[in-house]
Amino acid sequence: MHAVTAYFEDLNSSVGAAWNRFWFTPSAATTLGLMRVAAGLLALYAVATYGPDLELWFGEGGMLPLEMVRSLYDGQWSLLDYVPANMLWPAYWSALVVIALFTLGVGGRAMALGATVATFSFFTRAPLVTGEFESILSFLLVYLCIGRADDAYSLKALWRRHTTSSPLPPAPSPFNTISLRLVQVHTALACLMMGWAQLAAPESAWWSGEGIWLAAARPNMSLIDLSALADHPRLTAAWSHAITLYLLAMPVFIWSRLARPLLIVAGGLVWISFAVASGWTPFCAAMLTATAAFVEPAGLRPTRELAIA
């Protein structure tokens, strides 16, 4: 009986130590800093795209009247719900300013939270025109609020370097690790769901190897002319199956230190190639940003101007 008790005590201790190591080992903010810049630029793009037709979407008599949107999406909330028509443009420009400051690393977690709320306010005010890109960007912004993402590649880091004779890097923080781990887990699950969805139907285009062709053949979508793929079905099938294989393998093998560099490179190739074929550049850029969470902070070398590590 003593041996059984000792076994479970050791098991509990080992699992607990591994759990704490995974989630709470302090880490530098280098990776988070790069992700903050990328996510901030994507958020700027996402909100800026509403500008050309801002009043057409949200103004009086616009295409998305508040009453209709809330009747369809009762559980969602937006700051724009309370913005009168004559304040729509000031609210729009204020949101862009807040997101820009977050991108530059000004204001810490408070600005990160403000940028997240500002971006979400446009997404939840116009849920009928959102898609996969907004879903990925949303969890990136939320998780970047947790860590000290402004410790690296930011105006704060630049200011610290030029105002201190011997600048020391900010101390590693467990909050940085929590932020990265949440992005990692969410990204792995997103890839798994996308891969599963591709194979959900036995006769789907991804089973037959035609998935990438259907994405590239849509009019005015692919970044370059890929009509020649019609004459190379084996190449098309190999490309399609490579994407599906990555989506299914990534959530399993990305946690292996030996396999991780290969999967990060493979992810870069997959998302860049899919952007070229499908034209879903913002979505693929968001997935590249999410995949960057698996890059170890110690493996990144900040530039001389923004060095903090």
Coordinates of C-alpha atoms in Angstrom, one line a residue, residues 19 22 26 70 84 89 112 119 134 138 141 158 160 163-164 166 168 218 222 231 250 270 277 283 301 309:
W19 CA 2.3 22.1 -15.3
F22 CA 4.8 25.0 -18.9
P26 CA 9.3 33.4 -16.4
R70 CA -28.7 43.1 -32.2
P84 CA -24.4 58.9 -32.0
W89 CA -15.9 59.6 -37.4
A112 CA -3.5 46.8 -25.0
T119 CA -11.1 46.5 -32.4
E134 CA -11.3 38.5 -37.2
S138 CA -9.4 38.5 -31.7
L141 CA -5.3 40.7 -29.0
L158 CA 13.8 52.6 -27.2
R160 CA 14.9 53.1 -21.9
T163 CA 18.0 57.4 -21.2
T164 CA 20.0 54.8 -19.3
S166 CA 23.7 50.8 -18.9
L168 CA 19.4 46.2 -18.2
R218 CA -12.2 31.9 -57.6
S222 CA -5.5 34.6 -55.9
D231 CA -2.9 21.1 -66.1
M250 CA 1.1 20.7 -36.1
V270 CA 1.8 26.8 -45.7
A277 CA -3.5 30.9 -53.8
F283 CA -6.1 35.6 -42.4
R301 CA 17.8 39.0 -31.5
A309 CA 17.6 41.5 -24.1

